[in-house]
Amino acid sequence: PAAKAWAESNFVDEKAKLAEASFPIPPKELVERTQRVLALNNGFVGEIGGMMADNFEFVGPVVGPLNKKQYIESIAGFDFYSVFPDAKFEMYDFRVDAFEPNRVWFTSRGRGTNTGVNDSPLFKQATGKAYVNDSPLF
């Protein structure tokens, strides 16, 4: 009985919580939009700007904050696939946050091999080294 009571007070009923939310975009549509932005963000830069708010801000663990213009210039300036032509991002488990219904979380394992080169000082020569992301959560 104590475990059941604990579970009832600590495990969130996500569907009920999302049903209470006043965010205007339904969860399914928000996930679809997120997936579209991710697809456009991976080499199709020309289309992504129209999907971003004017006050867009990117803040990463190492890079940022970048405003919309800086972010678009940044992703347009580096051709990831020229360096890692076999890259796969392996994104899955897309879901809307029950407490922040304007936020989508997903998992991306990802892997690739540095068999290409580009103008970046870091990638003037292919190393043949592979990378594997060990289940980062976004």
mmCIF file of N, CA and C in Angstrom, residues 2-132:
data_model
loop_
_atom_site.group_PDB
_atom_site.id
_atom_site.type_symbol
_atom_site.label_atom_id
_atom_site.label_comp_id
_atom_site.label_asym_id
_atom_site.label_seq_id
_atom_site.Cartn_x
_atom_site.Cartn_y
_atom_site.Cartn_z
ATOM 1 N N ALA A 2 1.949 1.295 0.715
ATOM 2 C CA ALA A 2 2.777 2.504 0.770
ATOM 3 C C ALA A 2 3.395 2.794 -0.592
ATOM 4 N N ALA A 3 3.817 1.748 -1.277
ATOM 5 C CA ALA A 3 4.407 1.930 -2.609
ATOM 6 C C ALA A 3 3.368 2.452 -3.585
ATOM 7 N N LYS A 4 2.147 1.952 -3.475
ATOM 8 C CA LYS A 4 1.079 2.412 -4.371
ATOM 9 C C LYS A 4 0.781 3.890 -4.114
ATOM 10 N N ALA A 5 0.697 4.273 -2.859
ATOM 11 C CA ALA A 5 0.435 5.676 -2.517
ATOM 12 C C ALA A 5 1.570 6.568 -3.022
ATOM 13 N N TRP A 6 2.802 6.087 -2.848
ATOM 14 C CA TRP A 6 3.944 6.849 -3.337
ATOM 15 C C TRP A 6 3.862 7.013 -4.847
ATOM 16 N N ALA A 7 3.562 5.925 -5.544
ATOM 17 C CA ALA A 7 3.472 5.962 -7.007
ATOM 18 C C ALA A 7 2.391 6.936 -7.456
ATOM 19 N N GLU A 8 1.241 6.913 -6.804
ATOM 20 C CA GLU A 8 0.138 7.801 -7.188
ATOM 21 C C GLU A 8 0.493 9.270 -6.985
ATOM 22 N N SER A 9 1.339 9.555 -6.015
ATOM 23 C CA SER A 9 1.686 10.959 -5.776
ATOM 24 C C SER A 9 2.953 11.403 -6.515
ATOM 25 N N ASN A 10 3.658 10.475 -7.154
ATOM 26 C CA ASN A 10 4.912 10.828 -7.817
ATOM 27 C C ASN A 10 4.959 10.548 -9.308
ATOM 28 N N PHE A 11 4.158 9.614 -9.800
ATOM 29 C CA PHE A 11 4.130 9.351 -11.236
ATOM 30 C C PHE A 11 3.075 10.252 -11.862
ATOM 31 N N VAL A 12 3.485 11.050 -12.809
ATOM 32 C CA VAL A 12 2.607 12.046 -13.424
ATOM 33 C C VAL A 12 1.723 11.390 -14.475
ATOM 34 N N ASP A 13 0.447 11.720 -14.447
ATOM 35 C CA ASP A 13 -0.474 11.305 -15.507
ATOM 36 C C ASP A 13 -0.258 12.285 -16.658
ATOM 37 N N GLU A 14 0.623 11.906 -17.580
ATOM 38 C CA GLU A 14 1.033 12.818 -18.647
ATOM 39 C C GLU A 14 -0.131 13.243 -19.531
ATOM 40 N N LYS A 15 -1.000 12.310 -19.867
ATOM 41 C CA LYS A 15 -2.141 12.652 -20.731
ATOM 42 C C LYS A 15 -3.036 13.678 -20.051
ATOM 43 N N ALA A 16 -3.310 13.485 -18.773
ATOM 44 C CA ALA A 16 -4.155 14.434 -18.044
ATOM 45 C C ALA A 16 -3.469 15.796 -17.936
ATOM 46 N N LYS A 17 -2.183 15.776 -17.665
ATOM 47 C CA LYS A 17 -1.434 17.037 -17.534
ATOM 48 C C LYS A 17 -1.438 17.807 -18.855
ATOM 49 N N LEU A 18 -1.210 17.102 -19.971
ATOM 50 C CA LEU A 18 -1.231 17.765 -21.279
ATOM 51 C C LEU A 18 -2.629 18.255 -21.636
ATOM 52 N N ALA A 19 -3.655 17.522 -21.202
ATOM 53 C CA ALA A 19 -5.035 17.936 -21.477
ATOM 54 C C ALA A 19 -5.365 19.246 -20.761
ATOM 55 N N GLU A 20 -4.728 19.507 -19.632
ATOM 56 C CA GLU A 20 -4.937 20.751 -18.878
ATOM 57 C C GLU A 20 -4.238 21.950 -19.523
ATOM 58 N N ALA A 21 -3.265 21.686 -20.364
ATOM 59 C CA ALA A 21 -2.415 22.744 -20.920
ATOM 60 C C ALA A 21 -3.194 23.672 -21.846
ATOM 61 N N SER A 22 -2.762 24.922 -21.865
ATOM 62 C CA SER A 22 -3.412 25.909 -22.732
ATOM 63 C C SER A 22 -2.568 26.241 -23.959
ATOM 64 N N PHE A 23 -1.479 25.507 -24.190
ATOM 65 C CA PHE A 23 -0.632 25.774 -25.348
ATOM 66 C C PHE A 23 -1.435 25.500 -26.613
ATOM 67 N N PRO A 24 -1.415 26.425 -27.588
ATOM 68 C CA PRO A 24 -2.316 26.317 -28.737
ATOM 69 C C PRO A 24 -1.972 25.221 -29.755
ATOM 70 N N ILE A 25 -0.760 24.688 -29.731
ATOM 71 C CA ILE A 25 -0.387 23.661 -30.709
ATOM 72 C C ILE A 25 -0.528 22.289 -30.056
ATOM 73 N N PRO A 26 -1.367 21.414 -30.607
ATOM 74 C CA PRO A 26 -1.541 20.079 -30.025
ATOM 75 C C PRO A 26 -0.231 19.290 -30.047
ATOM 76 N N PRO A 27 -0.028 18.406 -29.071
ATOM 77 C CA PRO A 27 1.224 17.657 -28.978
ATOM 78 C C PRO A 27 1.640 16.947 -30.271
ATOM 79 N N LYS A 28 0.726 16.284 -30.943
ATOM 80 C CA LYS A 28 1.085 15.561 -32.163
ATOM 81 C C LYS A 28 1.638 16.523 -33.224
ATOM 82 N N GLU A 29 0.980 17.663 -33.380
ATOM 83 C CA GLU A 29 1.431 18.653 -34.361
ATOM 84 C C GLU A 29 2.778 19.259 -33.953
ATOM 85 N N LEU A 30 2.972 19.486 -32.661
ATOM 86 C CA LEU A 30 4.234 20.055 -32.192
ATOM 87 C C LEU A 30 5.398 19.093 -32.459
ATOM 88 N N VAL A 31 5.169 17.804 -32.257
ATOM 89 C CA VAL A 31 6.197 16.801 -32.559
ATOM 90 C C VAL A 31 6.494 16.802 -34.055
ATOM 91 N N GLU A 32 5.453 16.864 -34.886
ATOM 92 C CA GLU A 32 5.658 16.892 -36.343
ATOM 93 C C GLU A 32 6.453 18.132 -36.763
ATOM 94 N N ARG A 33 6.143 19.278 -36.169
ATOM 95 C CA ARG A 33 6.887 20.507 -36.484
ATOM 96 C C ARG A 33 8.348 20.382 -36.056
ATOM 97 N N THR A 34 8.556 19.802 -34.903
ATOM 98 C CA THR A 34 9.921 19.595 -34.411
ATOM 99 C C THR A 34 10.709 18.722 -35.371
ATOM 100 N N GLN A 35 10.099 17.643 -35.819
ATOM 101 C CA GLN A 35 10.778 16.740 -36.749
ATOM 102 C C GLN A 35 11.079 17.449 -38.070
ATOM 103 N N ARG A 36 10.167 18.300 -38.507
ATOM 104 C CA ARG A 36 10.413 19.046 -39.749
ATOM 105 C C ARG A 36 11.584 20.019 -39.579
ATOM 106 N N VAL A 37 11.615 20.735 -38.466
ATOM 107 C CA VAL A 37 12.721 21.663 -38.210
ATOM 108 C C VAL A 37 14.042 20.900 -38.145
ATOM 109 N N LEU A 38 14.049 19.757 -37.494
ATOM 110 C CA LEU A 38 15.277 18.958 -37.422
ATOM 111 C C LEU A 38 15.724 18.517 -38.807
ATOM 112 N N ALA A 39 14.784 18.111 -39.649
ATOM 113 C CA ALA A 39 15.131 17.697 -41.015
ATOM 114 C C ALA A 39 15.686 18.881 -41.805
ATOM 115 N N LEU A 40 15.059 20.036 -41.685
ATOM 116 C CA LEU A 40 15.524 21.222 -42.406
ATOM 117 C C LEU A 40 16.869 21.707 -41.872
ATOM 118 N N ASN A 41 17.093 21.506 -40.606
ATOM 119 C CA ASN A 41 18.323 21.936 -39.948
ATOM 120 C C ASN A 41 19.526 21.109 -40.394
ATOM 121 N N ASN A 42 19.290 20.015 -41.048
ATOM 122 C CA ASN A 42 20.371 19.122 -41.454
ATOM 123 C C ASN A 42 20.638 19.217 -42.940
ATOM 124 N N GLY A 43 20.922 20.432 -43.394
ATOM 125 C CA GLY A 43 21.356 20.617 -44.763
ATOM 126 C C GLY A 43 20.400 21.380 -45.659
ATOM 127 N N PHE A 44 19.240 21.732 -45.158
ATOM 128 C CA PHE A 44 18.244 22.422 -45.976
ATOM 129 C C PHE A 44 17.959 23.793 -45.366
ATOM 130 N N VAL A 45 19.019 24.547 -45.165
ATOM 131 C CA VAL A 45 18.982 25.796 -44.412
ATOM 132 C C VAL A 45 18.026 26.823 -44.994
ATOM 133 N N GLY A 46 17.897 26.888 -46.312
ATOM 134 C CA GLY A 46 17.076 27.909 -46.943
ATOM 135 C C GLY A 46 15.646 27.940 -46.458
ATOM 136 N N GLU A 47 15.109 26.806 -46.068
ATOM 137 C CA GLU A 47 13.711 26.743 -45.648
ATOM 138 C C GLU A 47 13.496 26.999 -44.163
ATOM 139 N N ILE A 48 14.522 26.816 -43.355
ATOM 140 C CA ILE A 48 14.315 26.835 -41.908
ATOM 141 C C ILE A 48 14.015 28.221 -41.349
ATOM 142 N N GLY A 49 14.577 29.276 -41.932
ATOM 143 C CA GLY A 49 14.391 30.621 -41.400
ATOM 144 C C GLY A 49 12.941 31.035 -41.278
ATOM 145 N N GLY A 50 12.118 30.633 -42.234
ATOM 146 C CA GLY A 50 10.703 30.978 -42.193
ATOM 147 C C GLY A 50 9.932 30.293 -41.087
ATOM 148 N N MET A 51 10.502 29.262 -40.505
ATOM 149 C CA MET A 51 9.829 28.534 -39.426
ATOM 150 C C MET A 51 10.251 29.029 -38.048
ATOM 151 N N MET A 52 11.216 29.939 -38.011
ATOM 152 C CA MET A 52 11.757 30.392 -36.734
ATOM 153 C C MET A 52 11.190 31.757 -36.350
ATOM 154 N N ALA A 53 10.936 31.932 -35.074
ATOM 155 C CA ALA A 53 10.462 33.222 -34.569
ATOM 156 C C ALA A 53 11.563 34.266 -34.725
ATOM 157 N N ASP A 54 11.167 35.518 -34.872
ATOM 158 C CA ASP A 54 12.152 36.596 -35.000
ATOM 159 C C ASP A 54 13.041 36.700 -33.763
ATOM 160 N N ASN A 55 12.499 36.335 -32.601
ATOM 161 C CA ASN A 55 13.275 36.406 -31.361
ATOM 162 C C ASN A 55 13.904 35.052 -30.999
ATOM 163 N N PHE A 56 14.036 34.160 -31.976
ATOM 164 C CA PHE A 56 14.658 32.852 -31.775
ATOM 165 C C PHE A 56 16.030 33.017 -31.125
ATOM 166 N N GLU A 57 16.342 32.116 -30.196
ATOM 167 C CA GLU A 57 17.662 32.111 -29.575
ATOM 168 C C GLU A 57 18.104 30.672 -29.373
ATOM 169 N N PHE A 58 19.305 30.357 -29.825
ATOM 170 C CA PHE A 58 19.886 29.035 -29.629
ATOM 171 C C PHE A 58 20.938 29.129 -28.539
ATOM 172 N N VAL A 59 20.816 28.261 -27.535
ATOM 173 C CA VAL A 59 21.810 28.195 -26.474
ATOM 174 C C VAL A 59 22.179 26.729 -26.306
ATOM 175 N N GLY A 60 23.400 26.401 -26.666
ATOM 176 C CA GLY A 60 23.882 25.031 -26.531
ATOM 177 C C GLY A 60 24.854 24.914 -25.379
ATOM 178 N N PRO A 61 25.331 23.694 -25.122
ATOM 179 C CA PRO A 61 26.267 23.505 -24.015
ATOM 180 C C PRO A 61 27.617 24.187 -24.251
ATOM 181 N N VAL A 62 27.981 24.418 -25.509
ATOM 182 C CA VAL A 62 29.260 25.052 -25.828
ATOM 183 C C VAL A 62 29.056 26.334 -26.624
ATOM 184 N N VAL A 63 28.089 26.339 -27.513
ATOM 185 C CA VAL A 63 27.834 27.457 -28.423
ATOM 186 C C VAL A 63 26.627 28.254 -27.946
ATOM 187 N N GLY A 64 26.705 29.567 -28.124
ATOM 188 C CA GLY A 64 25.537 30.390 -27.855
ATOM 189 C C GLY A 64 25.744 31.311 -26.675
ATOM 190 N N PRO A 65 24.780 32.186 -26.499
ATOM 191 C CA PRO A 65 23.530 32.276 -27.263
ATOM 192 C C PRO A 65 23.741 32.868 -28.660
ATOM 193 N N LEU A 66 22.957 32.349 -29.604
ATOM 194 C CA LEU A 66 22.958 32.855 -30.978
ATOM 195 C C LEU A 66 21.550 33.310 -31.325
ATOM 196 N N ASN A 67 21.425 34.483 -31.950
ATOM 197 C CA ASN A 67 20.107 34.909 -32.416
ATOM 198 C C ASN A 67 19.789 34.183 -33.729
ATOM 199 N N LYS A 68 18.635 34.453 -34.291
ATOM 200 C CA LYS A 68 18.185 33.761 -35.504
ATOM 201 C C LYS A 68 19.198 33.890 -36.640
ATOM 202 N N LYS A 69 19.644 35.101 -36.915
ATOM 203 C CA LYS A 69 20.585 35.338 -38.022
ATOM 204 C C LYS A 69 21.902 34.603 -37.781
ATOM 205 N N GLN A 70 22.428 34.715 -36.567
ATOM 206 C CA GLN A 70 23.694 34.055 -36.235
ATOM 207 C C GLN A 70 23.569 32.534 -36.347
ATOM 208 N N TYR A 71 22.441 32.017 -35.898
ATOM 209 C CA TYR A 71 22.233 30.569 -35.937
ATOM 210 C C TYR A 71 22.188 30.064 -37.378
ATOM 211 N N ILE A 72 21.422 30.740 -38.224
ATOM 212 C CA ILE A 72 21.318 30.325 -39.630
ATOM 213 C C ILE A 72 22.682 30.414 -40.309
ATOM 214 N N GLU A 73 23.419 31.488 -40.045
ATOM 215 C CA GLU A 73 24.767 31.611 -40.614
ATOM 216 C C GLU A 73 25.677 30.486 -40.120
ATOM 217 N N SER A 74 25.515 30.130 -38.868
ATOM 218 C CA SER A 74 26.346 29.085 -38.277
ATOM 219 C C SER A 74 26.088 27.726 -38.924
ATOM 220 N N ILE A 75 24.813 27.354 -39.067
ATOM 221 C CA ILE A 75 24.537 26.034 -39.647
ATOM 222 C C ILE A 75 24.783 26.023 -41.149
ATOM 223 N N ALA A 76 24.659 27.180 -41.788
ATOM 224 C CA ALA A 76 24.931 27.240 -43.228
ATOM 225 C C ALA A 76 26.430 27.174 -43.504
ATOM 226 N N GLY A 77 27.229 27.573 -42.535
ATOM 227 C CA GLY A 77 28.666 27.657 -42.736
ATOM 228 C C GLY A 77 29.433 26.372 -42.505
ATOM 229 N N PHE A 78 28.770 25.321 -42.081
ATOM 230 C CA PHE A 78 29.471 24.067 -41.824
ATOM 231 C C PHE A 78 28.682 22.918 -42.431
ATOM 232 N N ASP A 79 29.287 22.236 -43.376
ATOM 233 C CA ASP A 79 28.647 21.091 -44.031
ATOM 234 C C ASP A 79 29.071 19.814 -43.312
ATOM 235 N N PHE A 80 28.306 19.447 -42.314
ATOM 236 C CA PHE A 80 28.592 18.273 -41.486
ATOM 237 C C PHE A 80 28.760 17.010 -42.327
ATOM 238 N N TYR A 81 27.888 16.864 -43.329
ATOM 239 C CA TYR A 81 27.911 15.638 -44.134
ATOM 240 C C TYR A 81 29.131 15.551 -45.054
ATOM 241 N N SER A 82 29.818 16.659 -45.305
ATOM 242 C CA SER A 82 31.052 16.570 -46.090
ATOM 243 C C SER A 82 32.156 15.896 -45.273
ATOM 244 N N VAL A 83 32.068 16.000 -43.968
ATOM 245 C CA VAL A 83 33.066 15.433 -43.072
ATOM 246 C C VAL A 83 32.663 14.039 -42.587
ATOM 247 N N PHE A 84 31.368 13.859 -42.344
ATOM 248 C CA PHE A 84 30.821 12.586 -41.873
ATOM 249 C C PHE A 84 29.726 12.133 -42.845
ATOM 250 N N PRO A 85 30.094 11.690 -44.047
ATOM 251 C CA PRO A 85 29.081 11.390 -45.060
ATOM 252 C C PRO A 85 28.132 10.248 -44.696
ATOM 253 N N ASP A 86 28.523 9.393 -43.779
ATOM 254 C CA ASP A 86 27.659 8.278 -43.390
ATOM 255 C C ASP A 86 26.877 8.567 -42.103
ATOM 256 N N ALA A 87 26.870 9.807 -41.648
ATOM 257 C CA ALA A 87 26.236 10.152 -40.371
ATOM 258 C C ALA A 87 24.756 9.796 -40.351
ATOM 259 N N LYS A 88 24.345 9.237 -39.237
ATOM 260 C CA LYS A 88 22.941 8.948 -38.945
ATOM 261 C C LYS A 88 22.688 9.471 -37.531
ATOM 262 N N PHE A 89 21.629 10.233 -37.362
ATOM 263 C CA PHE A 89 21.352 10.819 -36.059
ATOM 264 C C PHE A 89 20.474 9.941 -35.169
ATOM 265 N N GLU A 90 19.784 8.986 -35.741
ATOM 266 C CA GLU A 90 19.007 7.989 -34.993
ATOM 267 C C GLU A 90 18.134 8.624 -33.906
ATOM 268 N N MET A 91 17.245 9.524 -34.320
ATOM 269 C CA MET A 91 16.361 10.225 -33.389
ATOM 270 C C MET A 91 15.094 9.399 -33.169
ATOM 271 N N TYR A 92 14.648 9.350 -31.914
ATOM 272 C CA TYR A 92 13.443 8.579 -31.586
ATOM 273 C C TYR A 92 12.857 9.057 -30.259
ATOM 274 N N ASP A 93 11.720 8.498 -29.905
ATOM 275 C CA ASP A 93 11.046 8.795 -28.637
ATOM 276 C C ASP A 93 10.721 10.285 -28.493
ATOM 277 N N PHE A 94 10.119 10.859 -29.532
ATOM 278 C CA PHE A 94 9.699 12.263 -29.492
ATOM 279 C C PHE A 94 8.481 12.384 -28.580
ATOM 280 N N ARG A 95 8.494 13.380 -27.692
ATOM 281 C CA ARG A 95 7.366 13.572 -26.782
ATOM 282 C C ARG A 95 7.319 15.017 -26.302
ATOM 283 N N VAL A 96 6.114 15.451 -26.008
ATOM 284 C CA VAL A 96 5.900 16.803 -25.489
ATOM 285 C C VAL A 96 5.994 16.739 -23.968
ATOM 286 N N ASP A 97 6.681 17.696 -23.394
ATOM 287 C CA ASP A 97 6.861 17.777 -21.949
ATOM 288 C C ASP A 97 5.518 18.055 -21.281
ATOM 289 N N ALA A 98 5.159 17.244 -20.315
ATOM 290 C CA ALA A 98 3.870 17.399 -19.635
ATOM 291 C C ALA A 98 3.790 18.701 -18.835
ATOM 292 N N PHE A 99 4.913 19.209 -18.365
ATOM 293 C CA PHE A 99 4.921 20.435 -17.569
ATOM 294 C C PHE A 99 5.185 21.681 -18.406
ATOM 295 N N GLU A 100 5.875 21.515 -19.521
ATOM 296 C CA GLU A 100 6.153 22.621 -20.441
ATOM 297 C C GLU A 100 5.646 22.205 -21.817
ATOM 298 N N PRO A 101 4.359 22.382 -22.087
ATOM 299 C CA PRO A 101 3.758 21.847 -23.312
ATOM 300 C C PRO A 101 4.211 22.520 -24.604
ATOM 301 N N ASN A 102 5.110 23.482 -24.495
ATOM 302 C CA ASN A 102 5.706 24.095 -25.690
ATOM 303 C C ASN A 102 7.091 23.508 -25.971
ATOM 304 N N ARG A 103 7.461 22.446 -25.258
ATOM 305 C CA ARG A 103 8.792 21.839 -25.383
ATOM 306 C C ARG A 103 8.667 20.380 -25.815
ATOM 307 N N VAL A 104 9.477 20.012 -26.822
ATOM 308 C CA VAL A 104 9.531 18.626 -27.282
ATOM 309 C C VAL A 104 10.887 18.047 -26.900
ATOM 310 N N TRP A 105 10.842 16.870 -26.303
ATOM 311 C CA TRP A 105 12.060 16.136 -25.963
ATOM 312 C C TRP A 105 12.197 14.965 -26.918
ATOM 313 N N PHE A 106 13.440 14.545 -27.169
ATOM 314 C CA PHE A 106 13.678 13.334 -27.954
ATOM 315 C C PHE A 106 15.058 12.793 -27.622
ATOM 316 N N THR A 107 15.288 11.562 -28.011
ATOM 317 C CA THR A 107 16.578 10.914 -27.819
ATOM 318 C C THR A 107 17.241 10.788 -29.176
ATOM 319 N N SER A 108 18.541 10.988 -29.218
ATOM 320 C CA SER A 108 19.297 10.864 -30.462
ATOM 321 C C SER A 108 20.596 10.134 -30.163
ATOM 322 N N ARG A 109 20.714 8.915 -30.635
ATOM 323 C CA ARG A 109 21.955 8.162 -30.397
ATOM 324 C C ARG A 109 23.022 8.641 -31.378
ATOM 325 N N GLY A 110 22.891 8.351 -32.626
ATOM 326 C CA GLY A 110 23.761 8.882 -33.665
ATOM 327 C C GLY A 110 25.130 8.247 -33.774
ATOM 328 N N ARG A 111 25.581 8.198 -35.042
ATOM 329 C CA ARG A 111 26.905 7.645 -35.328
ATOM 330 C C ARG A 111 27.370 8.123 -36.684
ATOM 331 N N GLY A 112 28.657 8.085 -36.903
ATOM 332 C CA GLY A 112 29.224 8.467 -38.189
ATOM 333 C C GLY A 112 30.727 8.267 -38.186
ATOM 334 N N THR A 113 31.315 8.398 -39.365
ATOM 335 C CA THR A 113 32.753 8.197 -39.524
ATOM 336 C C THR A 113 33.352 9.373 -40.288
ATOM 337 N N ASN A 114 34.454 9.899 -39.802
ATOM 338 C CA ASN A 114 35.124 11.030 -40.447
ATOM 339 C C ASN A 114 35.936 10.527 -41.645
ATOM 340 N N THR A 115 35.256 10.443 -42.793
ATOM 341 C CA THR A 115 35.923 9.998 -44.023
ATOM 342 C C THR A 115 36.031 11.117 -45.048
ATOM 343 N N GLY A 116 35.515 12.298 -44.706
ATOM 344 C CA GLY A 116 35.563 13.433 -45.630
ATOM 345 C C GLY A 116 36.330 14.599 -45.038
ATOM 346 N N VAL A 117 36.478 15.647 -45.851
ATOM 347 C CA VAL A 117 37.197 16.852 -45.425
ATOM 348 C C VAL A 117 36.384 18.090 -45.808
ATOM 349 N N ASN A 118 36.727 19.225 -45.204
ATOM 350 C CA ASN A 118 36.182 20.519 -45.622
ATOM 351 C C ASN A 118 37.151 21.624 -45.223
ATOM 352 N N ASP A 119 36.730 22.868 -45.351
ATOM 353 C CA ASP A 119 37.624 24.007 -45.120
ATOM 354 C C ASP A 119 37.920 24.289 -43.651
ATOM 355 N N SER A 120 37.192 23.652 -42.747
ATOM 356 C CA SER A 120 37.434 23.874 -41.328
ATOM 357 C C SER A 120 38.832 23.383 -40.951
ATOM 358 N N PRO A 121 39.545 24.149 -40.115
ATOM 359 C CA PRO A 121 40.875 23.692 -39.683
ATOM 360 C C PRO A 121 40.824 22.340 -38.968
ATOM 361 N N LEU A 122 39.686 22.015 -38.399
ATOM 362 C CA LEU A 122 39.549 20.744 -37.690
ATOM 363 C C LEU A 122 39.408 19.550 -38.631
ATOM 364 N N PHE A 123 39.001 19.812 -39.877
ATOM 365 C CA PHE A 123 38.674 18.707 -40.778
ATOM 366 C C PHE A 123 39.384 18.810 -42.122
ATOM 367 N N LYS A 124 40.635 19.236 -42.099
ATOM 368 C CA LYS A 124 41.425 19.328 -43.339
ATOM 369 C C LYS A 124 41.835 17.949 -43.847
ATOM 370 N N GLN A 125 41.842 16.974 -42.933
ATOM 371 C CA GLN A 125 42.242 15.624 -43.303
ATOM 372 C C GLN A 125 41.282 14.638 -42.641
ATOM 373 N N ALA A 126 40.825 13.647 -43.394
ATOM 374 C CA ALA A 126 39.954 12.614 -42.838
ATOM 375 C C ALA A 126 40.763 11.719 -41.901
ATOM 376 N N THR A 127 40.143 11.370 -40.770
ATOM 377 C CA THR A 127 40.836 10.534 -39.787
ATOM 378 C C THR A 127 40.394 9.076 -39.836
ATOM 379 N N GLY A 128 39.212 8.841 -40.397
ATOM 380 C CA GLY A 128 38.662 7.489 -40.372
ATOM 381 C C GLY A 128 38.077 7.119 -39.025
ATOM 382 N N LYS A 129 38.107 8.057 -38.076
ATOM 383 C CA LYS A 129 37.575 7.778 -36.738
ATOM 384 C C LYS A 129 36.052 7.855 -36.744
ATOM 385 N N ALA A 130 35.455 6.953 -35.985
ATOM 386 C CA ALA A 130 33.999 6.915 -35.858
ATOM 387 C C ALA A 130 33.584 7.577 -34.544
ATOM 388 N N TYR A 131 32.381 8.120 -34.539
ATOM 389 C CA TYR A 131 31.812 8.631 -33.296
ATOM 390 C C TYR A 131 30.495 7.913 -33.052
ATOM 391 N N VAL A 132 30.152 7.775 -31.787
ATOM 392 C CA VAL A 132 28.863 7.221 -31.382
ATOM 393 C C VAL A 132 28.378 8.077 -30.221
#
